[in-house]
Coordinates of C-alpha atoms in Angstrom, one line a residue:
Chain A
X1 CA -11.1 73.2 -15.4
X2 CA -10.8 70.2 -13.1
X3 CA -14.3 70.8 -11.8
X4 CA -15.7 70.9 -15.3
X5 CA -14.1 67.6 -16.2
X6 CA -15.4 66.1 -13.0
X7 CA -18.9 67.3 -13.7
X8 CA -18.8 66.1 -17.2
X9 CA -17.7 62.7 -16.0
X10 CA -20.6 62.6 -13.5
X11 CA -23.0 63.5 -16.2
X12 CA -21.8 60.6 -18.4
X13 CA -22.0 58.4 -15.3
X14 CA -25.5 59.5 -14.8
X15 CA -26.4 58.6 -18.4
X16 CA -25.1 55.1 -18.0
X17 CA -26.6 54.7 -14.5
X18 CA -30.0 55.7 -15.9
X19 CA -30.0 53.2 -18.7
X20 CA -28.5 50.4 -16.7
X21 CA -31.4 50.8 -14.3
X22 CA -34.4 51.3 -16.6
X23 CA -33.5 49.3 -19.7
X24 CA -33.7 45.7 -18.2
X25 CA -37.1 46.3 -16.7
X26 CA -38.5 48.2 -19.7
X27 CA -37.2 45.5 -22.1
X28 CA -38.6 42.7 -20.0
X29 CA -42.0 44.3 -19.7
X30 CA -42.3 45.1 -23.4
X31 CA -41.0 41.6 -24.6
X32 CA -42.7 39.4 -22.0
X33 CA -45.8 41.2 -21.0
X34 CA -46.9 43.7 -23.7
X35 CA -46.0 41.6 -26.8
X36 CA -47.6 38.3 -25.5
X37 CA -50.8 40.1 -24.6
X38 CA -50.9 41.9 -28.0
X39 CA -50.3 38.5 -29.6
X40 CA -53.2 36.9 -27.7
X41 CA -55.5 39.7 -28.9
X42 CA -54.2 39.1 -32.5
X43 CA -54.7 35.3 -32.3
X44 CA -58.3 35.9 -31.2
X45 CA -59.0 37.3 -34.7
X46 CA -57.2 34.5 -36.5
X47 CA -58.3 31.0 -37.8
X48 CA -57.6 27.8 -36.1
X49 CA -54.8 25.6 -37.5
X50 CA -55.4 22.0 -38.5
X51 CA -53.1 20.6 -35.8
X52 CA -53.5 23.2 -33.1
X53 CA -51.8 26.6 -33.5
X54 CA -53.2 29.3 -35.8
X55 CA -53.3 30.2 -39.4
X56 CA -53.0 33.9 -40.4
X57 CA -56.1 35.7 -41.4
X58 CA -58.8 37.9 -40.0
X59 CA -62.1 36.8 -38.7
X60 CA -64.5 37.6 -35.9
X61 CA -66.1 34.2 -35.8
X62 CA -64.3 33.3 -32.6
X63 CA -66.2 36.1 -30.8
X64 CA -69.4 34.9 -32.5
X65 CA -68.7 31.4 -31.3
X66 CA -68.6 32.6 -27.7
X67 CA -72.3 33.7 -28.2
X68 CA -73.1 30.0 -28.3
X69 CA -75.6 29.5 -25.5
X70 CA -73.3 26.8 -24.0
X71 CA -70.5 29.2 -23.5
X72 CA -72.7 32.1 -22.5
X73 CA -74.3 30.2 -19.7
X74 CA -70.9 29.0 -18.5
X75 CA -69.6 32.6 -18.5
X76 CA -72.7 33.8 -16.6
X77 CA -72.5 30.9 -14.1
X78 CA -68.8 31.6 -13.5
X79 CA -69.5 35.3 -12.8
X80 CA -72.3 34.2 -10.5
X81 CA -70.0 31.9 -8.6
X82 CA -67.3 34.6 -8.3
X83 CA -69.9 37.1 -7.0
X84 CA -71.1 34.6 -4.4
X85 CA -67.6 33.7 -3.4
X86 CA -66.7 37.4 -3.0
X87 CA -69.8 38.0 -0.8
X88 CA -69.1 35.0 1.4
X89 CA -65.5 36.0 1.8
X90 CA -66.6 39.5 2.8
X91 CA -69.1 38.1 5.4
X92 CA -66.4 35.9 7.0
X93 CA -63.5 38.3 6.7
X94 CA -65.1 41.5 8.0
X95 CA -66.0 40.3 11.5
X96 CA -62.8 38.4 11.7
X97 CA -60.6 41.4 10.7
X98 CA -62.7 43.7 12.9
X99 CA -62.3 41.5 16.0
X100 CA -58.6 40.9 15.4
X101 CA -58.1 44.7 15.2
X102 CA -59.6 45.1 18.7
X103 CA -56.8 42.9 20.2
X104 CA -53.6 44.1 21.9
X105 CA -50.7 45.0 19.6
X106 CA -48.7 41.8 20.1
X107 CA -51.8 39.6 19.8
X108 CA -52.6 41.3 16.5
X109 CA -49.2 40.6 15.1
X110 CA -49.4 37.0 16.0
X111 CA -52.9 36.5 14.7
X112 CA -52.1 38.2 11.4
X113 CA -48.9 36.1 11.0
X114 CA -51.1 33.0 11.6
X115 CA -53.3 34.1 8.6
X116 CA -50.2 34.1 6.4
X117 CA -48.9 30.6 7.3
X118 CA -51.5 28.5 5.4
X119 CA -50.6 30.6 2.3
X120 CA -47.2 29.0 2.3
X121 CA -48.4 25.4 2.1
X122 CA -48.8 24.2 -1.4
X123 CA -52.2 25.2 -2.8
X124 CA -52.7 21.9 -4.5
X125 CA -52.0 20.0 -1.3
X126 CA -54.5 22.1 0.6
X127 CA -57.2 21.7 -2.0
X128 CA -56.6 17.9 -2.2
X129 CA -56.8 17.8 1.6
X130 CA -60.2 19.5 1.4
X131 CA -61.5 16.8 -0.9
X132 CA -60.5 14.2 1.7
X133 CA -62.2 16.1 4.4
X134 CA -65.4 16.8 2.5
X135 CA -66.1 13.6 0.6
X136 CA -68.8 11.0 1.5
X137 CA -66.5 9.0 3.8
X138 CA -64.5 12.0 4.9
X139 CA -64.1 13.5 8.4
X140 CA -67.1 15.9 8.3
X141 CA -69.6 13.3 7.2
X142 CA -68.1 10.8 9.5
X143 CA -68.6 13.0 12.6
X144 CA -72.1 14.2 11.6
X145 CA -73.3 10.7 11.1
X146 CA -71.7 9.4 14.3
X147 CA -73.5 12.2 16.2
X148 CA -76.7 11.3 14.5
X149 CA -77.4 14.6 12.9
X150 CA -77.6 13.1 9.4
X151 CA -78.4 9.6 8.1
X152 CA -77.0 9.9 4.6
X153 CA -73.7 11.6 3.9
X154 CA -74.0 15.2 2.7
X155 CA -72.7 15.9 -0.8
X156 CA -70.1 18.5 0.0
X157 CA -67.6 18.0 -2.8
X158 CA -67.5 17.3 -6.6
X159 CA -70.4 19.8 -7.1
X160 CA -70.9 23.5 -6.9
X161 CA -70.8 23.5 -3.1
X162 CA -67.3 21.9 -3.2
X163 CA -66.0 24.4 -5.7
X164 CA -67.3 27.3 -3.7
X165 CA -65.7 26.0 -0.5
X166 CA -62.4 25.6 -2.3
X167 CA -62.6 29.1 -3.8
X168 CA -63.6 30.8 -0.5
X169 CA -60.8 28.9 1.2
X170 CA -58.1 29.9 -1.3
X171 CA -59.1 33.5 -1.5
X172 CA -60.2 34.4 2.0
X173 CA -56.7 35.7 3.1
X174 CA -56.9 38.2 0.1
X175 CA -60.1 39.6 1.6
X176 CA -58.7 39.6 5.2
X177 CA -55.5 41.5 4.5
X178 CA -56.8 44.7 3.0
X179 CA -59.9 44.7 5.3
X180 CA -57.6 44.4 8.3
X181 CA -55.3 47.2 7.3
X182 CA -58.2 49.6 6.7
X183 CA -60.0 48.6 9.9
X184 CA -56.8 48.9 11.9
X185 CA -56.4 52.5 10.8
X186 CA -59.8 53.4 12.1
X187 CA -59.6 55.9 15.0
X188 CA -61.5 54.3 18.0
X189 CA -62.1 57.9 19.3
X190 CA -64.7 58.4 16.5
X191 CA -66.7 55.4 17.7
X192 CA -66.5 56.6 21.3
X193 CA -67.6 60.0 20.3
X194 CA -70.6 58.5 18.4
X195 CA -71.6 56.4 21.4
X196 CA -71.2 59.4 23.7
X197 CA -73.5 61.3 21.5
X198 CA -76.1 58.6 21.8
X199 CA -75.6 56.6 18.6
X200 CA -76.5 52.9 18.8
X201 CA -73.7 50.4 17.9
X202 CA -75.5 49.5 14.7
X203 CA -75.9 53.1 13.6
X204 CA -72.3 54.0 14.3
X205 CA -71.2 50.9 12.5
X206 CA -73.3 51.8 9.4
X207 CA -72.5 55.5 9.4
X208 CA -68.9 55.5 10.6
X209 CA -67.1 52.2 10.5
X210 CA -68.4 50.9 7.2
X211 CA -67.8 54.1 5.1
X212 CA -64.3 54.5 6.6
X213 CA -63.3 51.0 5.8
X214 CA -64.7 51.2 2.2
X215 CA -61.2 51.1 0.7
X216 CA -60.5 47.8 2.3
X217 CA -63.9 46.4 1.2
X218 CA -63.3 47.4 -2.4
X219 CA -59.7 46.2 -2.6
X220 CA -60.6 42.9 -1.0
X221 CA -63.5 42.3 -3.3
X222 CA -61.4 43.0 -6.4
X223 CA -58.6 40.7 -5.1
X224 CA -61.1 37.9 -4.6
X225 CA -63.4 38.4 -7.6
X226 CA -60.8 38.7 -10.4
X227 CA -58.7 35.6 -9.6
X228 CA -61.7 33.5 -8.8
X229 CA -62.7 33.5 -12.5
X230 CA -59.4 31.9 -13.5
X231 CA -58.7 29.3 -10.8
X232 CA -59.6 26.4 -13.0
X233 CA -57.7 23.8 -10.9
X234 CA -60.0 24.3 -7.9
X235 CA -63.1 23.6 -9.9
X236 CA -61.3 20.7 -11.6
X237 CA -60.5 19.1 -8.3
X238 CA -63.5 20.0 -6.1
X239 CA -66.3 21.0 -8.5
X240 CA -66.9 17.8 -10.4
X241 CA -67.4 18.0 -14.2
X242 CA -70.4 20.4 -14.2
X243 CA -69.0 23.3 -12.3
X244 CA -66.8 25.4 -14.5
X245 CA -65.2 28.9 -14.3
X246 CA -64.0 30.9 -17.2
X247 CA -60.5 29.6 -16.6
X248 CA -61.7 26.0 -17.3
X249 CA -63.1 27.1 -20.7
X250 CA -59.8 28.8 -21.7
X251 CA -57.7 25.8 -20.6
X252 CA -59.9 23.4 -22.5
X253 CA -59.6 25.4 -25.7
X254 CA -55.8 25.6 -25.4
X255 CA -55.0 22.1 -24.2
X256 CA -57.8 19.7 -25.0
X257 CA -59.7 21.1 -28.0
X258 CA -56.6 22.9 -29.3
X259 CA -58.7 25.7 -30.7
X260 CA -56.3 28.5 -29.7
X261 CA -58.2 31.4 -31.4
X262 CA -61.4 30.6 -29.5
X263 CA -59.4 30.3 -26.3
X264 CA -57.7 33.6 -27.0
X265 CA -61.0 35.3 -27.7
X266 CA -62.2 34.0 -24.3
X267 CA -59.0 35.3 -22.7
X268 CA -59.7 38.7 -24.2
X269 CA -63.2 38.7 -22.8
X270 CA -61.8 37.8 -19.4
X271 CA -59.3 40.7 -19.7
X272 CA -62.1 43.1 -20.6
X273 CA -64.1 42.0 -17.5
X274 CA -61.0 42.5 -15.4
X275 CA -60.3 46.0 -16.9
X276 CA -63.9 46.9 -16.4
X277 CA -63.8 46.0 -12.8
X278 CA -60.5 47.8 -12.2
X279 CA -61.8 51.0 -13.9
X280 CA -64.8 50.8 -11.6
X281 CA -62.5 50.2 -8.6
X282 CA -60.4 53.2 -9.6
X283 CA -63.4 55.4 -10.2
X284 CA -64.6 54.5 -6.6
X285 CA -61.3 55.9 -5.4
X286 CA -59.4 52.6 -5.1
X287 CA -55.6 52.6 -5.3
X288 CA -53.8 50.0 -7.5
X289 CA -51.0 49.5 -4.9
X290 CA -53.6 48.1 -2.5
X291 CA -54.2 45.2 -4.9
X292 CA -50.7 43.7 -4.6
X293 CA -51.4 42.1 -1.3
X294 CA -48.1 43.5 0.2
Chain B
X1 CA -71.5 45.4 32.7
X2 CA -68.6 43.1 33.2
X3 CA -70.7 40.1 32.2
X4 CA -71.6 41.8 29.0
X5 CA -67.9 42.6 28.3
X6 CA -67.0 38.9 28.9
X7 CA -69.8 37.7 26.5
X8 CA -68.5 40.2 23.9
X9 CA -65.0 38.8 24.2
X10 CA -66.4 35.3 24.0
X11 CA -68.1 36.0 20.7
X12 CA -65.0 37.7 19.3
X13 CA -62.8 34.8 20.2
X14 CA -65.3 32.3 18.8
X15 CA -65.4 34.1 15.4
X16 CA -61.5 34.3 15.3
X17 CA -61.2 30.6 16.4
X18 CA -63.7 29.4 13.8
X19 CA -61.9 31.2 10.9
X20 CA -58.6 29.7 12.1
X21 CA -60.1 26.2 12.2
X22 CA -61.3 26.7 8.6
X23 CA -57.8 27.9 7.5
X24 CA -55.9 25.2 9.3
X25 CA -58.1 22.1 9.0
X26 CA -56.6 20.9 5.6
X27 CA -53.0 21.4 6.8
X28 CA -53.8 19.5 10.0
X29 CA -55.2 16.6 8.0
X30 CA -52.1 16.5 5.7
X31 CA -49.8 16.3 8.7
X32 CA -52.0 13.6 10.2
X33 CA -52.0 11.4 7.1
X34 CA -48.2 11.8 6.6
X35 CA -47.9 9.4 9.7
X36 CA -50.6 7.0 8.4
X37 CA -49.7 3.4 7.7
X38 CA -52.4 3.1 5.1
X39 CA -51.6 4.3 1.6
X40 CA -55.2 5.5 1.1
X41 CA -55.9 9.0 2.5
X42 CA -59.2 7.9 3.9
X43 CA -58.9 6.5 7.5
X44 CA -56.1 6.7 9.9
X45 CA -54.9 3.1 10.5
X46 CA -51.7 3.4 12.4
X47 CA -48.6 5.4 13.0
X48 CA -45.5 5.2 10.8
X49 CA -42.5 7.3 9.7
X50 CA -41.9 5.2 6.6
X51 CA -43.1 7.9 4.1
X52 CA -40.5 10.4 5.4
X53 CA -37.8 7.9 4.4
X54 CA -39.3 6.7 1.1
X55 CA -39.8 10.3 -0.2
X56 CA -36.1 10.6 -0.7
X57 CA -36.1 7.4 -2.7
X58 CA -38.9 8.5 -5.0
X59 CA -37.0 9.5 -8.1
X60 CA -39.7 11.4 -10.0
X61 CA -40.7 13.4 -6.8
X62 CA -37.1 14.3 -6.1
X63 CA -36.6 15.4 -9.7
X64 CA -39.6 17.7 -9.5
X65 CA -38.4 19.1 -6.2
X66 CA -35.0 19.8 -7.8
X67 CA -36.7 21.5 -10.8
X68 CA -38.8 23.6 -8.4
X69 CA -35.8 24.8 -6.4
X70 CA -33.7 25.6 -9.5
X71 CA -36.5 27.6 -11.2
X72 CA -37.3 29.4 -7.9
X73 CA -33.7 30.3 -7.2
X74 CA -32.9 31.6 -10.6
X75 CA -36.1 33.5 -11.1
X76 CA -35.8 35.0 -7.6
X77 CA -32.2 36.2 -8.2
X78 CA -33.0 37.6 -11.7
X79 CA -36.3 39.3 -10.7
X80 CA -34.7 40.9 -7.6
X81 CA -31.9 42.4 -9.6
X82 CA -34.1 43.7 -12.5
X83 CA -36.9 44.7 -10.1
X84 CA -34.7 46.6 -7.6
X85 CA -32.7 48.4 -10.3
X86 CA -36.0 49.2 -12.1
X87 CA -37.8 50.5 -9.0
X88 CA -34.9 52.8 -8.1
X89 CA -34.4 53.9 -11.7
X90 CA -38.1 54.6 -12.2
X91 CA -38.3 56.7 -9.1
X92 CA -35.3 58.7 -10.0
X93 CA -35.4 59.3 -13.8
X94 CA -38.0 60.6 -16.1
X95 CA -38.0 58.7 -19.5
X96 CA -40.0 58.0 -22.5
X97 CA -42.5 55.1 -21.8
X98 CA -42.2 55.3 -18.1
X99 CA -46.0 55.4 -17.7
X100 CA -46.4 52.4 -20.0
X101 CA -43.8 50.3 -18.1
X102 CA -45.5 51.3 -14.9
X103 CA -48.9 50.1 -16.3
X104 CA -47.4 46.9 -17.7
X105 CA -46.0 46.1 -14.2
X106 CA -49.5 45.9 -12.8
X107 CA -50.8 43.5 -15.5
X108 CA -49.3 40.3 -14.1
X109 CA -50.6 41.3 -10.6
X110 CA -54.2 42.0 -11.5
X111 CA -55.0 39.9 -14.5
X112 CA -56.1 36.3 -13.8
X113 CA -53.0 34.1 -14.0
X114 CA -54.4 31.9 -16.7
X115 CA -54.4 34.8 -19.2
X116 CA -50.6 35.3 -18.6
X117 CA -50.2 31.6 -18.9
X118 CA -51.8 31.2 -22.4
X119 CA -50.1 34.5 -23.5
X120 CA -46.7 33.0 -22.6
X121 CA -47.5 29.7 -24.2
X122 CA -48.5 31.4 -27.5
X123 CA -45.5 33.6 -27.7
X124 CA -43.0 30.8 -26.8
X125 CA -44.6 28.5 -29.4
X126 CA -44.5 31.1 -32.2
X127 CA -40.8 31.6 -31.4
X128 CA -40.4 27.8 -31.7
X129 CA -39.0 27.6 -28.1
X130 CA -39.4 24.1 -26.7
X131 CA -41.2 24.1 -23.4
X132 CA -38.9 23.4 -20.5
X133 CA -36.7 24.8 -17.8
X134 CA -36.0 28.0 -19.8
X135 CA -39.6 28.9 -20.6
X136 CA -40.6 28.1 -17.0
X137 CA -37.9 30.4 -15.6
X138 CA -38.7 33.2 -18.1
X139 CA -42.4 33.0 -17.1
X140 CA -41.6 32.9 -13.4
X141 CA -39.3 36.0 -13.6
X142 CA -42.1 37.8 -15.4
X143 CA -44.7 37.4 -12.7
X144 CA -42.1 38.0 -9.9
X145 CA -40.6 41.3 -11.1
X146 CA -43.8 43.4 -10.3
X147 CA -43.9 42.2 -6.7
X148 CA -40.2 43.0 -6.2
X149 CA -40.8 46.5 -7.7
X150 CA -43.8 47.2 -5.4
X151 CA -42.0 46.1 -2.3
X152 CA -38.8 48.1 -3.1
X153 CA -40.9 51.1 -3.9
X154 CA -42.5 51.0 -0.4
X155 CA -39.0 51.1 1.0
X156 CA -37.9 53.9 -1.3
X157 CA -40.9 56.0 -0.2
X158 CA -39.5 56.2 3.3
X159 CA -35.9 56.9 2.2
X160 CA -34.1 60.1 2.8
X161 CA -32.9 61.2 -0.7
X162 CA -30.3 63.7 0.7
X163 CA -28.1 60.8 1.8
X164 CA -27.6 59.8 -1.8
X165 CA -26.9 63.4 -2.8
X166 CA -24.4 63.7 0.0
X167 CA -22.6 60.6 -1.1
X168 CA -22.3 61.9 -4.7
X169 CA -21.2 65.4 -3.6
X170 CA -18.5 63.8 -1.6
X171 CA -17.2 62.2 -4.8
X172 CA -18.6 58.6 -4.7
X173 CA -19.5 57.2 -8.2
X174 CA -23.1 56.2 -9.1
X175 CA -22.3 52.5 -8.6
X176 CA -20.6 53.1 -5.3
X177 CA -23.4 55.3 -4.1
X178 CA -26.0 52.7 -5.1
X179 CA -24.1 49.8 -3.5
X180 CA -23.1 51.5 -0.2
X181 CA -25.9 54.0 0.4
X182 CA -29.1 53.2 -1.5
X183 CA -29.1 49.4 -1.3
X184 CA -28.6 49.1 2.4
X185 CA -31.4 51.7 3.0
X186 CA -33.9 49.8 0.8
X187 CA -32.8 46.3 1.9
X188 CA -36.0 45.5 3.8
X189 CA -38.0 46.0 0.6
X190 CA -35.5 44.0 -1.4
X191 CA -35.7 41.1 1.1
X192 CA -39.5 41.1 1.2
X193 CA -39.6 41.2 -2.6
X194 CA -37.2 38.2 -2.7
X195 CA -39.2 36.2 -0.2
X196 CA -42.4 36.9 -2.1
X197 CA -40.8 35.9 -5.4
X198 CA -39.5 32.7 -3.9
X199 CA -42.8 31.6 -2.5
X200 CA -44.8 32.7 -5.6
X201 CA -42.4 30.7 -7.8
X202 CA -42.3 27.6 -5.6
X203 CA -46.1 27.3 -5.5
X204 CA -47.1 28.4 -8.9
X205 CA -49.5 26.1 -10.7
X206 CA -51.5 27.9 -13.4
X207 CA -48.8 29.7 -15.4
X208 CA -46.4 26.7 -15.0
X209 CA -49.0 24.3 -16.3
X210 CA -49.0 26.1 -19.7
X211 CA -45.2 26.6 -20.1
X212 CA -43.8 23.4 -18.7
X213 CA -42.5 20.6 -20.8
X214 CA -41.0 17.1 -20.3
X215 CA -38.2 17.3 -17.8
X216 CA -39.3 20.6 -16.3
X217 CA -42.2 19.4 -14.1
X218 CA -42.2 21.2 -10.8
X219 CA -43.5 19.8 -7.5
X220 CA -47.0 21.5 -7.6
X221 CA -47.5 20.2 -11.2
X222 CA -46.3 16.7 -10.2
X223 CA -48.8 16.7 -7.3
X224 CA -51.6 18.0 -9.5
X225 CA -50.9 15.1 -11.9
X226 CA -50.8 12.6 -9.0
X227 CA -54.0 13.9 -7.4
X228 CA -56.0 12.3 -10.2
X229 CA -54.8 8.9 -9.3
X230 CA -54.5 9.5 -5.5
X231 CA -51.7 11.3 -3.8
X232 CA -49.0 9.1 -2.3
X233 CA -48.4 9.6 1.4
X234 CA -44.9 10.7 0.6
X235 CA -46.3 14.0 -0.7
X236 CA -48.0 14.4 2.7
X237 CA -44.6 13.8 4.3
X238 CA -42.9 16.4 2.2
X239 CA -45.7 18.9 2.7
X240 CA -45.3 18.4 6.4
X241 CA -41.6 19.1 6.3
X242 CA -42.1 22.3 4.2
X243 CA -45.0 23.4 6.5
X244 CA -42.8 23.0 9.6
X245 CA -39.9 25.0 8.0
X246 CA -42.3 27.8 7.1
X247 CA -44.0 27.9 10.5
X248 CA -40.5 28.1 12.2
X249 CA -39.4 30.9 9.7
X250 CA -42.6 33.0 10.2
X251 CA -42.6 32.6 14.0
X252 CA -39.0 33.7 14.2
X253 CA -39.8 36.7 12.1
X254 CA -42.9 37.5 14.2
X255 CA -40.9 37.1 17.4
X256 CA -38.3 39.6 16.3
X257 CA -41.0 42.0 15.3
X258 CA -42.7 41.6 18.7
X259 CA -39.5 42.1 20.5
X260 CA -39.0 45.4 18.6
X261 CA -42.6 46.4 19.5
X262 CA -42.0 45.7 23.2
X263 CA -38.8 47.6 23.1
X264 CA -40.6 50.6 21.6
X265 CA -43.3 50.4 24.2
X266 CA -40.8 50.2 27.0
X267 CA -39.0 53.2 25.5
X268 CA -42.2 55.2 25.6
X269 CA -43.1 54.4 29.2
X270 CA -39.5 55.0 30.5

């Protein structure tokens, strides 16, 4: 009898424990993630209000507006910039991660901790600091002119070059982290075996190292490519007025032009590009947990 | 052979060194200019400490620092509580909509921040909520929860479930078991989730830009606003202080990890 009451009590406790744990997170995710996103999709089919905001109705003209050559070229250019930034990050991060992984255990820990430190300094401050370094009278041009390598200062900022430097700088650690963890897992015996069997370093790199670190390459590329389309403040501060990413277009529609439905339609396109990439990433065997950067 | 080995090491160190120069150059310049007598961040004219003193007298900067810290503290605490309970609950119980919640958790992580920013702006304005500390905190909690869940999950994966069962069998209640058995075991994940939330919240620009209002400006937003007219050296001074605190914290953490590694290695050889 006693046992049964006890068990009953436990069961009730279990019921409460279950809902105390899962309700807050479920409610929060439904109310502050699912509903806002659904609402953005809804707005993208509505009409623009006279003083900003929206008026209820159904239209697809916001999507037709995006077909305007002006927006289409900016979308295409933005995707081009993101692709280039992803490739540059990969080319810098791969050898770096590979060489760090060759170091001794303690050195590895220290070097990877050093990759994390700049992360913690305000992004805006670091980007602003880059504009100081790169501008006509900045450190780099100063040194190059003093040495006599150039006569005129190089145009390194307030143009596409500047925006790309800023984006590569900001996103490089997101490429380094997943690459490093996949390279670090590589068994050095495999490479030794390959070289014992007469494979040249290039061949064993292409046939062993590269395929085995594929997961890191994919995760890093997704973690660089997707955010780079939205980082509008980097193009704002380093790209001058002509270099724009999709994020700039969306921000302009919501803040300056106050055409929310058009901005929402652009956001929906950006979401579709993101989901398309993620589907491709998952189809290639990528894991979502690798994308959190933890 | 030895020469070749040396050359190889030289190339390796050169690549590593160049990447670190790239990563650290802007931080080095900030620190340098924080001691500069000139107000313009162009040439170094002379050494001074005046900006360190005047930062604390700059009312608008201090106000934005205060907002930053309030929002970061509240959103870290709330997201750690909700995220930790959620991660444990979702690993333990089957329920309707679990897959959907799981999917929604990944949305703030993978979607470009700006989309979450405009989505929050739209939903807050249809609810007629004035943009301010409350909307900022709600938005920050939303993007922090998923990171807490993922780091707690990593700890849960390595946890021995039989310990919880033993505690329940011995008559401890659910709450007691959670507080005295589960929580201590997943503490490393909770702490890393909290650290992550804190740093994400303190440095957020994009989402905050859309949901902030008068009186809720945070430091990154204030600096972004100032950048257009030239950053005052006081900001350099503040950044230097924050950087030094972070470097000390990370190096202490790395040192303790290294000590652990060394102990393990010694244990193996002994």
